Coordinates of N, CA and C in Angstrom, one line a residue:
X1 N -80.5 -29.4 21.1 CA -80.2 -30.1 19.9 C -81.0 -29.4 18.7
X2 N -80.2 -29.3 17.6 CA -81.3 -28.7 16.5 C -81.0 -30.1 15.4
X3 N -82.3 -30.1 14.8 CA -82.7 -31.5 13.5 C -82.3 -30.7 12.1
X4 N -81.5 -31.0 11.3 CA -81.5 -30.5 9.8 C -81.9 -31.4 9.2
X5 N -83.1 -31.1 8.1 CA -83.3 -32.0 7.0 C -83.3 -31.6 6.0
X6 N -82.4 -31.5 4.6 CA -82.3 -31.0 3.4 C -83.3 -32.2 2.6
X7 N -84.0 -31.0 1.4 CA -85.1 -31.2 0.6 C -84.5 -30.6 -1.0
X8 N -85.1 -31.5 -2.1 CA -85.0 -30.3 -3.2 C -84.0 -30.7 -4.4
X9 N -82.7 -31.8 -4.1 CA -81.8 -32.1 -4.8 C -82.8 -33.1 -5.7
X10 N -82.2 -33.3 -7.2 CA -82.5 -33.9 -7.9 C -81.2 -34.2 -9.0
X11 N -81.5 -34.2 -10.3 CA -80.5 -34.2 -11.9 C -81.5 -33.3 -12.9
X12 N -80.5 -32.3 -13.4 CA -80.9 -31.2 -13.9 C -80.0 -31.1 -14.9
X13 N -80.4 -30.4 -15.8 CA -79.5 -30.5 -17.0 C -78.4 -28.5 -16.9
X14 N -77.5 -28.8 -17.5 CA -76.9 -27.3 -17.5 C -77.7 -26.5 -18.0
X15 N -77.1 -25.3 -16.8 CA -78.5 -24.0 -17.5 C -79.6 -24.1 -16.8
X16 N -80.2 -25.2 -15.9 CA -81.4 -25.0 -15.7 C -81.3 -24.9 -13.9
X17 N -82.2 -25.3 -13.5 CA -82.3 -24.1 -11.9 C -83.2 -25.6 -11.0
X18 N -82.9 -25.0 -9.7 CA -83.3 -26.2 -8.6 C -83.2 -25.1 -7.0
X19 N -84.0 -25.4 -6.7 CA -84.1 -24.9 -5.1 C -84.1 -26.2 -4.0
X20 N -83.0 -25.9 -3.2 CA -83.1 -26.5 -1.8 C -83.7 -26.3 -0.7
X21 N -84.4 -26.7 -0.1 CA -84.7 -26.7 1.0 C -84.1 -27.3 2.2
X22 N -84.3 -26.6 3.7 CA -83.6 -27.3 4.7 C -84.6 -26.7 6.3
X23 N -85.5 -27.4 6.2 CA -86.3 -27.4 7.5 C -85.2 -28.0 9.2
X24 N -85.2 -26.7 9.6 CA -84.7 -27.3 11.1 C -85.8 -27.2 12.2
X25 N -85.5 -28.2 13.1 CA -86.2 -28.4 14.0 C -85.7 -28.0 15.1
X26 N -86.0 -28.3 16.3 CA -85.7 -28.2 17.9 C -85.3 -26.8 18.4
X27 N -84.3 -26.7 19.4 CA -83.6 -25.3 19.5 C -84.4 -24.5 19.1
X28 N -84.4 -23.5 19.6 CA -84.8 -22.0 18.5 C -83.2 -21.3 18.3
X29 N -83.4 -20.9 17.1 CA -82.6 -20.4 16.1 C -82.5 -19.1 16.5
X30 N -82.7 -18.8 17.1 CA -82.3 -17.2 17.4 C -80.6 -17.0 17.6
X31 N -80.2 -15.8 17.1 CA -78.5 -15.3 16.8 C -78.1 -16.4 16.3
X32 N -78.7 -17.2 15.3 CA -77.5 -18.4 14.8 C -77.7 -18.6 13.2
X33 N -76.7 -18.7 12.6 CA -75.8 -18.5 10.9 C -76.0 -19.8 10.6
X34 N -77.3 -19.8 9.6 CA -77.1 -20.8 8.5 C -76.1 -20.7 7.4
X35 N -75.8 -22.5 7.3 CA -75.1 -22.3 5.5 C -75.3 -23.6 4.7
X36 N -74.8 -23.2 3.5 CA -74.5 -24.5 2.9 C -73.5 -24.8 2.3
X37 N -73.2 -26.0 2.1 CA -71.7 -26.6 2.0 C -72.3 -27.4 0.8
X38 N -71.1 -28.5 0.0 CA -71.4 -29.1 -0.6 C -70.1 -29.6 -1.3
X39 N -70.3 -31.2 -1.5 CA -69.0 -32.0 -1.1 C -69.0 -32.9 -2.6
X40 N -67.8 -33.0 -3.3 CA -68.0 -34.3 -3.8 C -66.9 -35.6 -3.1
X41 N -67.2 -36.6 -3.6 CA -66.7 -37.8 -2.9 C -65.2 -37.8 -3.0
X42 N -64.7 -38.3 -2.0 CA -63.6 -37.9 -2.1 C -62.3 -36.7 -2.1
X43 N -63.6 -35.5 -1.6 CA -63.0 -34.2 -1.5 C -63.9 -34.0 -0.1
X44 N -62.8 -32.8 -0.1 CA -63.5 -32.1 1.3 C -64.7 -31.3 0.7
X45 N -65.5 -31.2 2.3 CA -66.6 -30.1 2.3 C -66.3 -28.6 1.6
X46 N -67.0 -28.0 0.9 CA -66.7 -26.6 0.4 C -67.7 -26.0 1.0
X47 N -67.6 -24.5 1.1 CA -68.5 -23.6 1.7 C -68.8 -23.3 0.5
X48 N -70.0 -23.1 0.5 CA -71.2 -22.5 -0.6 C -71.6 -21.1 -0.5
X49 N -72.7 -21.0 0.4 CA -73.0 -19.7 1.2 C -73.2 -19.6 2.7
X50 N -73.6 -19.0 3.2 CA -73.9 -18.6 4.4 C -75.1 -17.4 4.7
X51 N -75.9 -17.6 5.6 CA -76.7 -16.3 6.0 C -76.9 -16.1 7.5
X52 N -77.0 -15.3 8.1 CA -76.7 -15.3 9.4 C -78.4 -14.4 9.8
X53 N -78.6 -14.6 11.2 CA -80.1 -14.4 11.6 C -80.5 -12.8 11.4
X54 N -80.0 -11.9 11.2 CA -80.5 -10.4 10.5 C -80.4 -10.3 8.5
X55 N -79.6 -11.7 8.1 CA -80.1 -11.7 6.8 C -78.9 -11.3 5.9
X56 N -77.9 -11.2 6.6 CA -76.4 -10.7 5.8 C -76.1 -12.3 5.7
X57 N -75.8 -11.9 3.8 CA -75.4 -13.3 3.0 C -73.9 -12.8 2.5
X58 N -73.8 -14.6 2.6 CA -71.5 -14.3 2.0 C -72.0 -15.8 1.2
X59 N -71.0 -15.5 -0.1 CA -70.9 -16.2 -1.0 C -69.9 -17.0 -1.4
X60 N -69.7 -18.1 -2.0 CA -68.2 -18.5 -2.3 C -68.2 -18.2 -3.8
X61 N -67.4 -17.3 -4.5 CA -67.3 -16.7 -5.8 C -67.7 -17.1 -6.9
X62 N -67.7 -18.6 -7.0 CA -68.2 -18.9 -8.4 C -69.2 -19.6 -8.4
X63 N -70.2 -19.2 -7.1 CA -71.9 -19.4 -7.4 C -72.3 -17.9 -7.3
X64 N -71.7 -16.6 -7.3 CA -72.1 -15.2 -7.2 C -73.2 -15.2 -8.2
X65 N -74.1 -14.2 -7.6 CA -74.7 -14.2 -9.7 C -75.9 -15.1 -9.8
X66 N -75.8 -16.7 -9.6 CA -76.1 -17.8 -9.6 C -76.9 -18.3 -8.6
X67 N -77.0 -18.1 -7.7 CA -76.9 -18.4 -6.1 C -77.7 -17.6 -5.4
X68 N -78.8 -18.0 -4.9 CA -79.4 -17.1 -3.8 C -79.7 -18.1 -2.3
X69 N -79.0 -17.6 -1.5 CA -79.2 -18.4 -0.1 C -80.4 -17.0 0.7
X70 N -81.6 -18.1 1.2 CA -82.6 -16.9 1.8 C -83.1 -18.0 3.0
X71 N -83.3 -17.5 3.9 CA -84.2 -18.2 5.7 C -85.4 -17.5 5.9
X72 N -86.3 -18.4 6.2 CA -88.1 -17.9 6.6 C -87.8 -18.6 7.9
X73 N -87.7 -17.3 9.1 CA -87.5 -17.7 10.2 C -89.0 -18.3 11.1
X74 N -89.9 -17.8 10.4 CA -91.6 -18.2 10.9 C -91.5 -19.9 10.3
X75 N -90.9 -20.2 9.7 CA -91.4 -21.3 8.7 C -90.2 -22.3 9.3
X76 N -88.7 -21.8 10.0 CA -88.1 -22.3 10.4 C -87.6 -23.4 9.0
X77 N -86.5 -22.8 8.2 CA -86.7 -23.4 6.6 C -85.3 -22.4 6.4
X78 N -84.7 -23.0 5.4 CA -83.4 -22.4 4.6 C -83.2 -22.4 3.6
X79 N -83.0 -21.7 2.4 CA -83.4 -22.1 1.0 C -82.0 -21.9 0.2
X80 N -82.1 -22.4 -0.9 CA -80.5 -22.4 -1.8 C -81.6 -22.6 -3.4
X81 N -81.4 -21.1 -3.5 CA -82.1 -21.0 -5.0 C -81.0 -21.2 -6.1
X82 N -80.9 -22.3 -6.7 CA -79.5 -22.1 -7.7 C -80.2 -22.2 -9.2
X83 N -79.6 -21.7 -9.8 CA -79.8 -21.0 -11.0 C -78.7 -21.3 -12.2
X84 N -78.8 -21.3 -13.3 CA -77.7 -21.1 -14.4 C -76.8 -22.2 -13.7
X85 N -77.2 -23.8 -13.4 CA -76.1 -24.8 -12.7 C -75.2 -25.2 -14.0
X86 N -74.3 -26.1 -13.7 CA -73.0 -26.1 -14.5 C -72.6 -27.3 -13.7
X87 N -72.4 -28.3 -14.7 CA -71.9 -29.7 -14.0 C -70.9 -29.6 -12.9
X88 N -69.8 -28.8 -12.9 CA -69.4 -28.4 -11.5 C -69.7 -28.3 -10.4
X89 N -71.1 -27.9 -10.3 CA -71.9 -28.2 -9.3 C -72.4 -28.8 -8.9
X90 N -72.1 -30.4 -9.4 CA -72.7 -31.2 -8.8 C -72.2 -31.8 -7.6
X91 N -72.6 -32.4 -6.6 CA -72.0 -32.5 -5.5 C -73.1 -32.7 -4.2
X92 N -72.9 -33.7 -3.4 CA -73.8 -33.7 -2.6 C -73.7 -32.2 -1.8
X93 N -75.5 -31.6 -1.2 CA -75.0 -30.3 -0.8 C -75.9 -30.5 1.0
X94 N -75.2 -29.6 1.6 CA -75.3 -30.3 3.0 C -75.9 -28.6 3.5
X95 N -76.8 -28.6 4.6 CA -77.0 -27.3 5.5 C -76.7 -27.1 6.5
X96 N -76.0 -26.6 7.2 CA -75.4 -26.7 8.5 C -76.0 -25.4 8.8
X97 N -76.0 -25.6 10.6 CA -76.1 -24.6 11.8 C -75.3 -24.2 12.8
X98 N -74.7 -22.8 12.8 CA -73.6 -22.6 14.0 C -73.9 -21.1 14.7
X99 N -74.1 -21.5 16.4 CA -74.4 -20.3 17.0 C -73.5 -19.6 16.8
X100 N -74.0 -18.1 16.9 CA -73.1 -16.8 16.5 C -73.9 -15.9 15.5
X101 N -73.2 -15.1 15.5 CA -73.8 -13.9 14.5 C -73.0 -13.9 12.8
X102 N -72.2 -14.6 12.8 CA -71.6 -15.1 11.5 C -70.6 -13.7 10.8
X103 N -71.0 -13.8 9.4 CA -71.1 -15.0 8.7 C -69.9 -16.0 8.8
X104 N -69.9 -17.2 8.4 CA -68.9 -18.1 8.8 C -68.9 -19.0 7.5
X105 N -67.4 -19.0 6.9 CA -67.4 -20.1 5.4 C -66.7 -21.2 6.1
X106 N -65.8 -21.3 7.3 CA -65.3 -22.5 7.6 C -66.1 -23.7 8.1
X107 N -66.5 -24.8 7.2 CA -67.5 -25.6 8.3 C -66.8 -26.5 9.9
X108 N -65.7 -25.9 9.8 CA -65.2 -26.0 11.5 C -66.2 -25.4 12.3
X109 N -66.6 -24.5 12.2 CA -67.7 -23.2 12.4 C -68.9 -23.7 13.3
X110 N -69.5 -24.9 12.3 CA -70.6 -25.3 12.3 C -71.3 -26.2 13.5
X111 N -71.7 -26.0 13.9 CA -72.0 -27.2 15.0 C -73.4 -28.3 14.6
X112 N -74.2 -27.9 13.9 CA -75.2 -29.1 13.4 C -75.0 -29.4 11.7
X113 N -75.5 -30.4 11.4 CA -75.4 -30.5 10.0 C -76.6 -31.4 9.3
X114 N -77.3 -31.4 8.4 CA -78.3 -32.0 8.0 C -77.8 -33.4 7.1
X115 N -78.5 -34.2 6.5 CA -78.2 -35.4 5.9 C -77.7 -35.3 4.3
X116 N -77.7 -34.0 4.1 CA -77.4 -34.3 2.8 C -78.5 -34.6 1.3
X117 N -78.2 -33.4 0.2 CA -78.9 -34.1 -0.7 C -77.8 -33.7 -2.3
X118 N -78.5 -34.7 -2.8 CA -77.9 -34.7 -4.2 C -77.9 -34.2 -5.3
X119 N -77.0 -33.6 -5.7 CA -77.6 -32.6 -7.3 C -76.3 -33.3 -7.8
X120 N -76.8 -33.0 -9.5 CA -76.6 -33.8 -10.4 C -76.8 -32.8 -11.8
X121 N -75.7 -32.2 -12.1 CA -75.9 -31.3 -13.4 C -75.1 -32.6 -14.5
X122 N -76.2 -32.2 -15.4 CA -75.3 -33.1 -17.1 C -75.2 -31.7 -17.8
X123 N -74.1 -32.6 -18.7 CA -73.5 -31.4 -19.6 C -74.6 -31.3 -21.1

């Protein structure tokens, strides 16, 4: 079993920047592709980014630029540096874990998933 716990969501105004956190537990993580997703109500899950365990990142286009997904495998931790946000982005954002070597945007993919946190851009 692996534990996801996302950290870091808040309400941020356009333009300005927020980092996620996502500490997993149990399992060891070795060969397996973090990502993040991020949902609003009512809609399906979206793939965000992805990074997989040698550090190759895939993006979904209109956070390129914007967006930095990074893993501290000693620290056992997932990060989502986001930058330059835009009400668009607001949306609960989720961290999921799936064995493999990746990268993987489908969260069919995924086989763990963390609880969820909230971001909140105003215009």
């Amino acid at each position: 079993q692996v534990q996801l716990a996302e950290s870091g969501g808040g309400v941020v105004q356009a333009g300005g920047s927020l980092r996620l956190s996502c500490a997993h537990s149990g399992r060891a993580l070795n060969n397996v592709t973090l990502g993040w997703f991020r949902q609003v109500p009512g809609r399906e899950r979206d793939f965000v980014a992805t990074i997989n365990w040698i550090g190759y990142t895939y993006y979904l286009d209109s956070v390129k630029g914007r967006f930095t997904i990074s893993r501290d495998n000693a620290k056992n931790t997932l990060y989502l540096q986001m930058n330059n946000l835009k009400p668009e982005d607001t949306a609960i954002y989720y961290c999921a874990a799936a064995y493999g070597s990746g990268p993987y945007a489908s969260p069919d993919r995924y086989d763990y998933w963390g609880q969820g946190t909230r971001v909140t851009v105003s215009s």
